[in-house]
Amino acid sequence: MIYAVVDIETTGGYAAANGITEIAVFVHDGTKVIDHFETLVNPLQPIPYFIQTMTGITNEMVADAPPFEEVAAQLFALLNDKVFIAHNVNFDYSFLKHQLQECGYELSAKKLCTVRLTRKVFTELPSYSLGNICRSLRIPIENRHRAGGDAWATVQLFEMLLRHNAQPHIEQFLKKSSKEQYLPLHLPKEQIEQLPRKPGVYYFRNEKGKVIYVGKAKSLKQRISSHFTHNGAGRQKQEFIRNVHHISYQLCGTELMAAVLEETEIKRLWPIYNTSRKQISIQYGLYVFEDQRGYARLAIERKRKHLRPVHTFGLLWDGYRLLWNMIERHQLSPRLCFVDKTKETGDFAEQYDEPVVYNRRVERALQTLHDELPTFVVLGEGVAEGQQSCLLIEKGKFYGMGYIPKEMKLKGVTKLKKMLTPSHDNDFIRDMIYRYAEINPQQRVDFSE
């Protein structure tokens, strides 16, 4: 087996918008180094000052160095069909794969991370950064934070690992069935192995235990593993991978329960990486008020913090559709409901009933709306034996969720509500439950009260 021990220096932390400033590759046959390549690289962009300070590589030093495309063919020949070794391998690999791809080369190599391998062989080191490992194992390291110096230190570490019976671990890492090389650097493989293949909600946590991402899954093990199969070159993906230290989860009886819990947890925790679902949805409400002449007026407006709407809508169109239905069924005035905004003049002025007469029709319309809003539950599999999942819609709004005994008789919502966890209603959750109930009517139980 032939290995390529690699280290690179870059202008930043992710490949999609940053360049490589230096590359070193030591080709190793498992016994000794058989080839060596090292060069500065012109990243075709300024090197940030703090990186210049850390690495010692300045803009002047790389000004006359070859751009990556000039060394791409030679690098691909060195790396292709070899085991790619680096300290925190996913970082170096993501940069080189991205840069080679930009030059028309498709790198697809087996990977070996010396951080993970060292943890297997030397289990009680205080730290597994390259500098601290070298200090602990008395490996000399020169030109720290330069590609050649760090790569050569990694070679010496690799050879020490081989002398301490690392070969069985290497063989295990390189099996096709092993996904360990794709995992975030700080995430123990055991946390993935212990995940159940059941529905649930999972939480990715950072070093301090703070939740940074919430997701839902039909199979927790399969879904969580898929996060790390293709580590893209973008900033958010690379930062995300670096920040995942721990995983926790909640089992759910069904995928629908998981989807509803995911939505409520995202709104509760606001995790930094749930960007697509953190937007506060603008809801609309149906409001009723009395004007100066004494007429009860209905209006569709954006939901207001200190006003209680009669009913809410996720989409403005849904609100107007309902309001027009009320107008037609109960002979309400389009103008008094703010859906006809033409100016009243002369003979075209609308003739209204007396307020007391008109307002009775508004009251009947609102009562009919209230009476027709459905109250029902959607039942499904439970987490434990003898229970079933339960999602309650009360008068058209999501009340909450939980697990109830299978033998429980559903005669009303008063007793049922005491067994459920209340939650905030929103149009996303409501739409999910309504759609599911429509597709699976056998799991819906309606209440007449």
Coordinates of N, CA and C in Angstrom, one line a residue, residues 141-355:
I141 N 9.7 18.8 15.5 CA 8.9 19.5 14.5 C 9.6 20.9 14.2
E142 N 10.0 21.1 13.0 CA 10.6 22.3 12.6 C 9.7 23.0 11.5
N143 N 9.9 24.3 11.4 CA 9.1 25.1 10.4 C 7.6 24.8 10.7
R144 N 7.1 25.0 11.9 CA 5.7 24.9 12.3 C 4.9 25.8 11.5
H145 N 3.7 25.3 11.0 CA 2.7 26.0 10.2 C 3.3 26.3 8.8
R146 N 4.3 25.6 8.4 CA 4.7 25.5 7.0 C 4.4 24.1 6.5
A147 N 4.0 24.0 5.2 CA 3.6 22.7 4.7 C 4.7 21.7 4.8
G148 N 5.9 22.0 4.5 CA 7.0 21.0 4.6 C 7.3 20.6 6.0
G149 N 7.3 21.5 6.9 CA 7.6 21.1 8.3 C 6.5 20.3 8.9
D150 N 5.2 20.7 8.7 CA 4.1 20.0 9.3 C 3.9 18.6 8.6
A151 N 4.2 18.5 7.3 CA 4.0 17.3 6.6 C 5.1 16.3 7.1
W152 N 6.4 16.8 7.2 CA 7.4 15.9 7.7 C 7.2 15.4 9.1
A153 N 6.6 16.3 10.0 CA 6.2 15.8 11.3 C 5.1 14.8 11.3
T154 N 4.2 14.9 10.3 CA 3.2 13.9 10.2 C 3.7 12.6 9.7
V155 N 4.7 12.6 8.8 CA 5.4 11.4 8.4 C 6.0 10.7 9.6
Q156 N 6.7 11.4 10.4 CA 7.4 10.8 11.6 C 6.3 10.3 12.5
L157 N 5.2 11.0 12.7 CA 4.1 10.5 13.5 C 3.5 9.2 12.9
F158 N 3.3 9.2 11.6 CA 2.8 8.0 11.0 C 3.7 6.8 11.2
E159 N 5.0 7.0 11.0 CA 5.9 5.9 11.2 C 5.9 5.4 12.6
M160 N 5.8 6.3 13.6 CA 5.7 5.9 15.0 C 4.4 5.1 15.3
L161 N 3.4 5.5 14.7 CA 2.1 4.8 14.8 C 2.2 3.4 14.2
L162 N 2.9 3.2 13.1 CA 3.1 1.9 12.5 C 3.9 1.0 13.5
R163 N 4.9 1.6 14.1 CA 5.7 0.8 15.0 C 4.9 0.4 16.3
H164 N 3.9 1.1 16.6 CA 3.0 0.8 17.7 C 1.7 0.1 17.3
N165 N 1.9 -0.7 16.3 CA 0.8 -1.6 15.9 C -0.5 -0.9 15.5
A166 N -0.3 0.1 14.7 CA -1.5 0.8 14.1 C -2.1 0.2 12.9
Q167 N -1.4 -0.9 12.3 CA -1.9 -1.5 11.1 C -3.3 -2.0 11.2
P168 N -3.7 -2.7 12.3 CA -5.1 -3.1 12.3 C -6.1 -2.0 12.3
H169 N -5.8 -0.9 12.9 CA -6.7 0.3 12.9 C -6.7 0.9 11.5
I170 N -5.6 0.9 10.8 CA -5.5 1.5 9.5 C -6.4 0.6 8.5
E171 N -6.3 -0.7 8.6 CA -7.1 -1.6 7.8 C -8.6 -1.4 8.1
Q172 N -9.0 -1.2 9.4 CA -10.4 -0.9 9.7 C -10.8 0.4 9.1
F173 N -10.0 1.5 9.2 CA -10.4 2.8 8.7 C -10.6 2.7 7.2
L174 N -9.8 2.0 6.5 CA -9.8 2.0 5.0 C -10.9 1.0 4.4
K175 N -11.6 0.3 5.3 CA -12.7 -0.5 4.7 C -13.8 0.3 4.1
K176 N -14.4 -0.2 3.1 CA -15.5 0.6 2.4 C -16.6 0.8 3.4
S177 N -16.8 -0.1 4.3 CA -18.0 0.0 5.2 C -17.7 1.0 6.3
S178 N -16.4 1.4 6.5 CA -16.1 2.4 7.6 C -16.2 3.8 7.0
K179 N -17.0 4.6 7.7 CA -17.2 6.0 7.3 C -16.5 6.9 8.3
E180 N -15.6 6.4 9.1 CA -15.0 7.2 10.1 C -14.2 8.4 9.5
Q181 N -13.5 8.2 8.4 CA -12.7 9.2 7.8 C -13.5 10.4 7.4
Y182 N -14.8 10.2 7.2 CA -15.7 11.3 6.8 C -16.3 12.1 7.9
L183 N -16.2 11.6 9.1 CA -16.8 12.2 10.3 C -16.1 13.5 10.7
P184 N -16.8 14.4 11.4 CA -16.1 15.6 11.9 C -15.0 15.2 12.8
L185 N -13.9 16.0 12.9 CA -12.7 15.6 13.6 C -13.0 15.3 15.0
H186 N -13.9 16.0 15.7 CA -14.1 15.9 17.1 C -15.2 15.0 17.5
L187 N -15.9 14.3 16.5 CA -17.0 13.5 16.8 C -16.6 12.0 16.9
P188 N -16.8 11.4 18.1 CA -16.4 10.0 18.2 C -17.3 9.1 17.4
K189 N -16.6 8.1 16.7 CA -17.3 7.2 15.9 C -18.4 6.4 16.6
E190 N -18.2 6.2 17.9 CA -19.1 5.4 18.7 C -20.5 6.1 18.8
Q191 N -20.5 7.4 18.7 CA -21.8 8.1 18.8 C -22.6 7.8 17.6
I192 N -22.0 7.6 16.4 CA -22.7 7.3 15.2 C -23.1 5.8 15.3
E193 N -22.2 4.9 15.7 CA -22.5 3.5 15.8 C -23.7 3.2 16.7
Q194 N -23.9 4.0 17.7 CA -24.9 3.7 18.7 C -26.3 4.3 18.3
L195 N -26.4 5.0 17.2 CA -27.6 5.6 16.8 C -28.6 4.6 16.4
P196 N -29.9 4.7 16.8 CA -30.9 3.8 16.3 C -31.4 4.1 14.9
R197 N -31.9 3.1 14.3 CA -32.6 3.3 12.9 C -34.1 3.5 13.1
K198 N -34.4 4.5 13.8 CA -35.8 4.8 14.1 C -36.1 6.3 13.9
P199 N -37.3 6.7 13.8 CA -37.6 8.2 13.6 C -37.3 9.0 14.8
G200 N -36.9 10.2 14.6 CA -36.6 11.1 15.7 C -36.0 12.4 15.3
V201 N -35.7 13.2 16.3 CA -35.1 14.5 16.1 C -33.7 14.5 16.7
Y202 N -32.7 15.0 15.9 CA -31.3 15.0 16.4 C -30.8 16.4 16.6
Y203 N -29.8 16.5 17.4 CA -29.2 17.8 17.8 C -27.7 17.7 17.6
F204 N -27.1 18.5 16.8 CA -25.6 18.6 16.7 C -25.2 19.7 17.7
R205 N -24.2 19.4 18.5 CA -23.8 20.3 19.6 C -22.3 20.6 19.4
N206 N -21.9 21.9 19.8 CA -20.5 22.3 19.7 C -19.7 21.9 20.9
E207 N -18.5 22.4 21.0 CA -17.6 22.0 22.1 C -18.2 22.3 23.5
K208 N -19.0 23.3 23.6 CA -19.6 23.7 24.9 C -21.0 23.1 25.1
G209 N -21.4 22.2 24.2 CA -22.7 21.6 24.3 C -23.9 22.3 23.8
K210 N -23.6 23.5 23.2 CA -24.7 24.3 22.6 C -25.2 23.7 21.3
V211 N -26.5 23.7 21.1 CA -27.1 23.1 19.9 C -26.8 24.0 18.8
I212 N -26.2 23.5 17.7 CA -25.9 24.3 16.5 C -26.7 23.9 15.3
Y213 N -27.4 22.7 15.4 CA -28.2 22.3 14.3 C -29.3 21.3 14.8
V214 N -30.5 21.4 14.3 CA -31.6 20.5 14.6 C -32.1 19.9 13.3
G215 N -32.3 18.6 13.3 CA -32.8 17.9 12.1 C -33.8 16.8 12.5
K216 N -34.6 16.3 11.6 CA -35.5 15.2 11.8 C -35.1 14.1 10.9
A217 N -35.5 12.9 11.2 CA -35.1 11.7 10.4 C -36.1 10.6 10.5
K218 N -36.3 9.9 9.4 CA -37.1 8.6 9.4 C -36.2 7.6 10.1
S219 N -34.9 7.6 9.8 CA -33.9 6.7 10.4 C -32.8 7.6 10.9
L220 N -32.6 7.7 12.2 CA -31.6 8.6 12.8 C -30.2 8.3 12.3
K221 N -29.9 7.0 12.3 CA -28.5 6.6 12.0 C -28.2 6.9 10.5
Q222 N -29.1 6.6 9.6 CA -28.9 6.8 8.2 C -28.8 8.3 7.9
R223 N -29.7 9.1 8.5 CA -29.8 10.5 8.2 C -28.6 11.3 8.7
I224 N -28.2 11.0 9.9 CA -27.0 11.7 10.5 C -25.8 11.3 9.8
S225 N -25.6 10.1 9.4 CA -24.4 9.6 8.7 C -24.3 10.4 7.3
S226 N -25.5 10.6 6.7 CA -25.5 11.3 5.4 C -25.0 12.7 5.4
H227 N -25.0 13.3 6.6 CA -24.5 14.7 6.7 C -23.0 14.8 6.4
F228 N -22.3 13.7 6.7 CA -20.9 13.7 6.6 C -20.3 12.9 5.4
T229 N -21.2 12.4 4.5 CA -20.7 11.6 3.4 C -20.0 12.5 2.4
H230 N -20.6 13.7 2.1 CA -20.1 14.6 1.1 C -19.7 15.9 1.7
N231 N -18.5 16.1 2.1 CA -18.1 17.3 2.8 C -17.7 18.4 1.7
G232 N -18.7 19.2 1.4 CA -18.5 20.2 0.4 C -17.4 21.3 0.7
A233 N -17.1 22.1 -0.3 CA -16.0 23.0 -0.2 C -16.5 24.4 0.3
G234 N -17.8 24.6 0.6 CA -18.3 25.9 1.0 C -18.0 26.2 2.4
R235 N -18.0 27.5 2.7 CA -17.7 28.0 4.1 C -18.6 27.4 5.1
Q236 N -19.9 27.5 4.9 CA -20.8 27.0 5.9 C -20.6 25.5 6.2
K237 N -20.5 24.7 5.2 CA -20.3 23.3 5.4 C -19.0 23.0 6.2
Q238 N -17.9 23.6 5.8 CA -16.7 23.4 6.5 C -16.7 23.9 7.9
E239 N -17.3 25.0 8.2 CA -17.4 25.5 9.6 C -18.3 24.5 10.4
F240 N -19.4 24.1 9.8 CA -20.3 23.2 10.4 C -19.6 21.9 10.8
I241 N -18.8 21.3 9.9 CA -18.1 20.1 10.2 C -17.1 20.3 11.4
R242 N -16.4 21.4 11.4 CA -15.4 21.7 12.4 C -16.1 21.9 13.8
N243 N -17.3 22.3 13.8 CA -17.9 22.7 15.1 C -18.8 21.5 15.7
V244 N -18.9 20.4 15.0 CA -19.7 19.3 15.5 C -18.9 18.5 16.5
H245 N -19.2 18.5 17.8 CA -18.5 17.7 18.8 C -19.3 16.5 19.4
H246 N -20.6 16.8 19.4 CA -21.5 15.8 20.1 C -22.8 15.7 19.3
I247 N -23.5 14.5 19.5 CA -24.9 14.4 19.0 C -25.8 13.9 20.1
S248 N -27.0 14.4 20.2 CA -28.0 13.9 21.0 C -29.3 13.8 20.2
Y249 N -30.3 13.1 20.7 CA -31.5 12.9 19.9 C -32.7 12.5 20.8
Q250 N -33.9 12.7 20.2 CA -35.1 12.3 20.9 C -35.8 11.3 19.9
L251 N -36.2 10.2 20.4 CA -36.9 9.2 19.5 C -38.4 9.7 19.4
C252 N -38.9 9.5 18.2 CA -40.3 9.8 17.9 C -41.0 8.6 17.4
G253 N -42.3 8.5 17.6 CA -43.1 7.4 17.2 C -43.2 7.3 15.7
T254 N -43.3 8.5 15.0 CA -43.5 8.5 13.6 C -42.7 9.7 13.0
E255 N -42.6 9.6 11.6 CA -41.9 10.7 10.9 C -42.6 12.0 11.1
L256 N -44.0 12.0 11.1 CA -44.7 13.2 11.3 C -44.5 13.8 12.7
M257 N -44.4 13.0 13.7 CA -44.1 13.5 15.0 C -42.7 14.2 15.0
A258 N -41.8 13.5 14.3 CA -40.4 14.1 14.2 C -40.4 15.4 13.5
A259 N -41.2 15.5 12.4 CA -41.2 16.8 11.6 C -41.8 17.9 12.5
V260 N -42.8 17.6 13.3 CA -43.5 18.7 14.1 C -42.5 19.1 15.2
L261 N -41.9 18.1 15.9 CA -40.9 18.4 16.9 C -39.8 19.2 16.4
E262 N -39.3 18.8 15.2 CA -38.1 19.5 14.6 C -38.5 21.0 14.5
E263 N -39.7 21.3 13.9 CA -40.1 22.7 13.7 C -40.2 23.4 15.0
T264 N -40.8 22.8 16.1 CA -40.9 23.5 17.4 C -39.5 23.7 18.0
E265 N -38.6 22.8 17.8 CA -37.3 22.9 18.4 C -36.4 23.9 17.7
I266 N -36.6 24.1 16.4 CA -35.9 25.1 15.7 C -36.3 26.5 16.2
K267 N -37.6 26.6 16.3 CA -38.1 27.9 16.8 C -37.8 28.2 18.3
R268 N -37.6 27.1 19.0 CA -37.2 27.3 20.5 C -35.7 27.6 20.6
L269 N -34.9 26.9 19.9 CA -33.5 27.0 20.1 C -32.7 28.0 19.1
W270 N -33.3 28.2 17.9 CA -32.7 29.0 16.9 C -31.3 28.6 16.6
P271 N -31.0 27.4 16.2 CA -29.6 26.9 16.0 C -29.0 27.7 14.9
I272 N -27.7 28.0 15.0 CA -27.0 28.8 14.0 C -27.0 28.3 12.6
Y273 N -27.0 27.0 12.4 CA -26.9 26.4 11.1 C -28.2 26.0 10.5
N274 N -29.3 26.2 11.2 CA -30.7 26.0 10.6 C -31.1 27.2 9.8
T275 N -30.3 27.7 8.9 CA -30.6 29.0 8.3 C -31.9 29.0 7.4
S276 N -32.2 27.9 6.8 CA -33.3 27.8 5.9 C -34.7 27.9 6.6
R277 N -34.7 27.5 7.9 CA -36.0 27.4 8.6 C -36.1 28.4 9.7
K278 N -35.1 29.3 9.9 CA -35.1 30.2 11.0 C -35.9 31.5 10.7
Q279 N -36.3 31.6 9.4 CA -37.0 32.8 9.1 C -38.4 32.9 9.8
I280 N -38.7 34.0 10.4 CA -40.0 34.1 11.1 C -41.1 34.3 10.0
S281 N -42.0 33.3 10.0 CA -43.0 33.4 9.0 C -44.0 34.5 9.3
I282 N -44.3 35.3 8.3 CA -45.3 36.4 8.5 C -46.7 35.8 8.4
Q283 N -47.4 35.8 9.5 CA -48.8 35.3 9.5 C -49.8 36.5 9.3
Y284 N -50.9 36.2 8.8 CA -52.0 37.2 8.7 C -53.1 36.8 9.6
G285 N -53.9 37.8 10.0 CA -55.0 37.5 10.9 C -56.3 38.1 10.4
L286 N -57.4 37.5 10.8 CA -58.8 38.1 10.6 C -59.1 38.9 11.9
Y287 N -59.3 40.2 11.8 CA -59.6 41.0 12.9 C -61.0 41.6 12.8
V288 N -61.6 41.8 14.0 CA -62.9 42.5 14.0 C -62.9 43.7 15.0
F289 N -63.4 44.8 14.5 CA -63.5 46.0 15.4 C -64.7 46.8 15.0
E290 N -65.1 47.7 15.8 CA -66.2 48.6 15.6 C -65.8 50.0 15.2
D291 N -66.3 50.5 14.1 CA -65.9 51.8 13.6 C -66.7 52.9 14.3
Q292 N -66.5 54.2 14.0 CA -67.1 55.3 14.7 C -68.6 55.3 14.5
R293 N -69.1 54.7 13.4 CA -70.6 54.7 13.2 C -71.2 53.5 13.9
G294 N -70.4 52.6 14.5 CA -71.0 51.5 15.2 C -71.1 50.2 14.4
Y295 N -70.5 50.2 13.2 CA -70.5 49.0 12.4 C -69.3 48.1 12.7
A296 N -69.6 46.8 12.8 CA -68.6 45.8 13.1 C -67.8 45.6 11.7
R297 N -66.6 45.8 11.8 CA -65.7 45.7 10.5 C -64.8 44.5 10.6
L298 N -64.7 43.8 9.5 CA -63.8 42.7 9.4 C -62.6 43.1 8.5
A299 N -61.4 42.7 8.9 CA -60.3 43.1 8.1 C -59.2 42.0 8.2
I300 N -58.5 41.8 7.0 CA -57.3 40.9 7.0 C -56.1 41.8 7.1
E301 N -55.3 41.6 8.1 CA -54.1 42.3 8.4 C -52.9 41.4 8.8
R302 N -51.7 41.9 8.7 CA -50.6 41.2 9.2 C -50.8 41.0 10.7
K303 N -50.4 39.9 11.2 CA -50.6 39.5 12.6 C -49.9 40.6 13.5
R304 N -50.6 41.1 14.4 CA -50.1 42.2 15.3 C -49.9 41.6 16.7
K305 N -48.8 42.1 17.3 CA -48.3 41.5 18.6 C -49.4 41.7 19.7
H306 N -50.0 42.8 19.8 CA -50.9 43.1 20.9 C -52.4 43.0 20.6
L307 N -52.7 42.5 19.4 CA -54.1 42.3 19.0 C -54.4 40.8 18.8
R308 N -55.5 40.4 19.3 CA -55.9 38.9 19.2 C -56.8 38.7 17.9
P309 N -56.3 38.0 16.9 CA -57.1 37.7 15.7 C -58.2 36.7 16.0
V310 N -59.2 36.8 15.2 CA -60.2 35.7 15.2 C -59.7 34.4 14.6
H311 N -58.9 34.6 13.6 CA -58.3 33.4 12.9 C -57.0 33.9 12.2
T312 N -56.1 32.9 12.0 CA -54.8 33.3 11.4 C -54.6 32.5 10.1
F313 N -53.7 33.0 9.3 CA -53.4 32.4 8.0 C -51.9 32.5 7.7
G314 N -51.4 31.5 7.0 CA -50.0 31.6 6.6 C -49.9 32.5 5.3
L315 N -50.9 32.4 4.5 CA -50.8 33.2 3.2 C -52.0 34.2 3.2
L316 N -51.7 35.4 2.7 CA -52.7 36.4 2.6 C -53.8 36.0 1.7
W317 N -53.6 35.2 0.7 CA -54.6 34.7 -0.2 C -55.6 33.9 0.5
D318 N -55.1 33.0 1.5 CA -56.0 32.2 2.2 C -57.0 33.0 3.1
G319 N -56.5 34.1 3.6 CA -57.3 35.0 4.4 C -58.4 35.6 3.6
Y320 N -58.1 36.2 2.4 CA -59.1 36.8 1.6 C -60.1 35.8 1.0
R321 N -59.6 34.6 0.7 CA -60.6 33.6 0.3 C -61.6 33.2 1.3
L322 N -61.2 33.1 2.6 CA -62.1 32.9 3.7 C -63.1 34.0 3.9
L323 N -62.5 35.3 3.8 CA -63.3 36.5 4.0 C -64.4 36.6 2.9
W324 N -64.1 36.4 1.7 CA -65.1 36.4 0.6 C -66.2 35.4 0.8
N325 N -65.8 34.2 1.3 CA -66.8 33.2 1.6 C -67.7 33.6 2.7
M326 N -67.2 34.3 3.7 CA -68.1 34.8 4.8 C -69.0 35.9 4.2
I327 N -68.5 36.8 3.4 CA -69.3 37.9 2.8 C -70.4 37.3 2.0
E328 N -70.2 36.3 1.2 CA -71.2 35.7 0.3 C -72.3 34.9 1.1
R329 N -71.8 34.2 2.1 CA -72.7 33.3 2.9 C -73.6 34.1 3.8
H330 N -73.1 35.3 4.3 CA -73.9 36.0 5.3 C -74.2 37.4 4.9
Q331 N -74.2 37.7 3.6 CA -74.6 39.0 3.1 C -73.9 40.2 3.8
L332 N -72.6 40.1 3.9 CA -71.8 41.2 4.5 C -71.4 42.2 3.4
S333 N -71.0 43.3 3.8 CA -70.6 44.4 2.9 C -69.1 44.3 2.5
P334 N -68.8 44.1 1.2 CA -67.4 44.0 0.8 C -66.6 45.3 1.3
R335 N -67.4 46.5 1.3 CA -66.7 47.7 1.6 C -66.4 47.8 3.1
L336 N -67.3 47.3 3.9 CA -67.1 47.3 5.4 C -66.1 46.2 5.8
C337 N -65.8 45.3 4.8 CA -64.8 44.2 5.1 C -63.5 44.6 4.4
F338 N -63.4 45.8 3.9 CA -62.1 46.3 3.3 C -61.7 45.5 2.0
V339 N -62.6 44.8 1.4 CA -62.2 44.1 0.1 C -62.6 44.9 -1.1
D340 N -63.6 45.8 -0.9 CA -64.0 46.8 -2.0 C -63.5 48.2 -1.5
K341 N -62.5 48.7 -2.2 CA -61.9 50.0 -1.8 C -62.2 51.1 -2.8
T342 N -63.2 50.9 -3.7 CA -63.6 52.0 -4.6 C -64.3 53.1 -3.8
K343 N -64.1 54.3 -4.3 CA -64.6 55.5 -3.6 C -66.1 55.6 -3.8
E344 N -66.8 55.8 -2.7 CA -68.3 56.0 -2.7 C -68.6 57.4 -3.2
T345 N -69.4 57.5 -4.3 CA -69.8 58.8 -4.8 C -71.3 58.7 -5.3
G346 N -72.1 59.7 -4.9 CA -73.4 59.9 -5.5 C -74.3 58.6 -5.5
D347 N -74.8 58.3 -6.6 CA -75.8 57.2 -6.7 C -75.1 55.8 -6.5
F348 N -73.7 55.8 -6.6 CA -73.0 54.5 -6.4 C -72.7 54.3 -4.9
A349 N -73.1 55.2 -4.0 CA -72.8 55.0 -2.6 C -73.6 53.8 -2.1
E350 N -73.0 52.9 -1.3 CA -73.6 51.7 -0.9 C -74.6 52.0 0.3
Q351 N -75.8 51.4 0.2 CA -76.8 51.6 1.3 C -76.6 50.5 2.3
Y352 N -76.4 50.9 3.6 CA -76.1 49.9 4.6 C -77.4 49.7 5.5
D353 N -77.6 48.5 6.1 CA -78.6 48.4 7.1 C -78.1 49.1 8.4
E354 N -79.0 49.3 9.3 CA -78.7 49.9 10.6 C -77.6 49.0 11.2
P355 N -76.6 49.7 12.0 CA -75.6 48.9 12.6 C -76.0 47.7 13.4

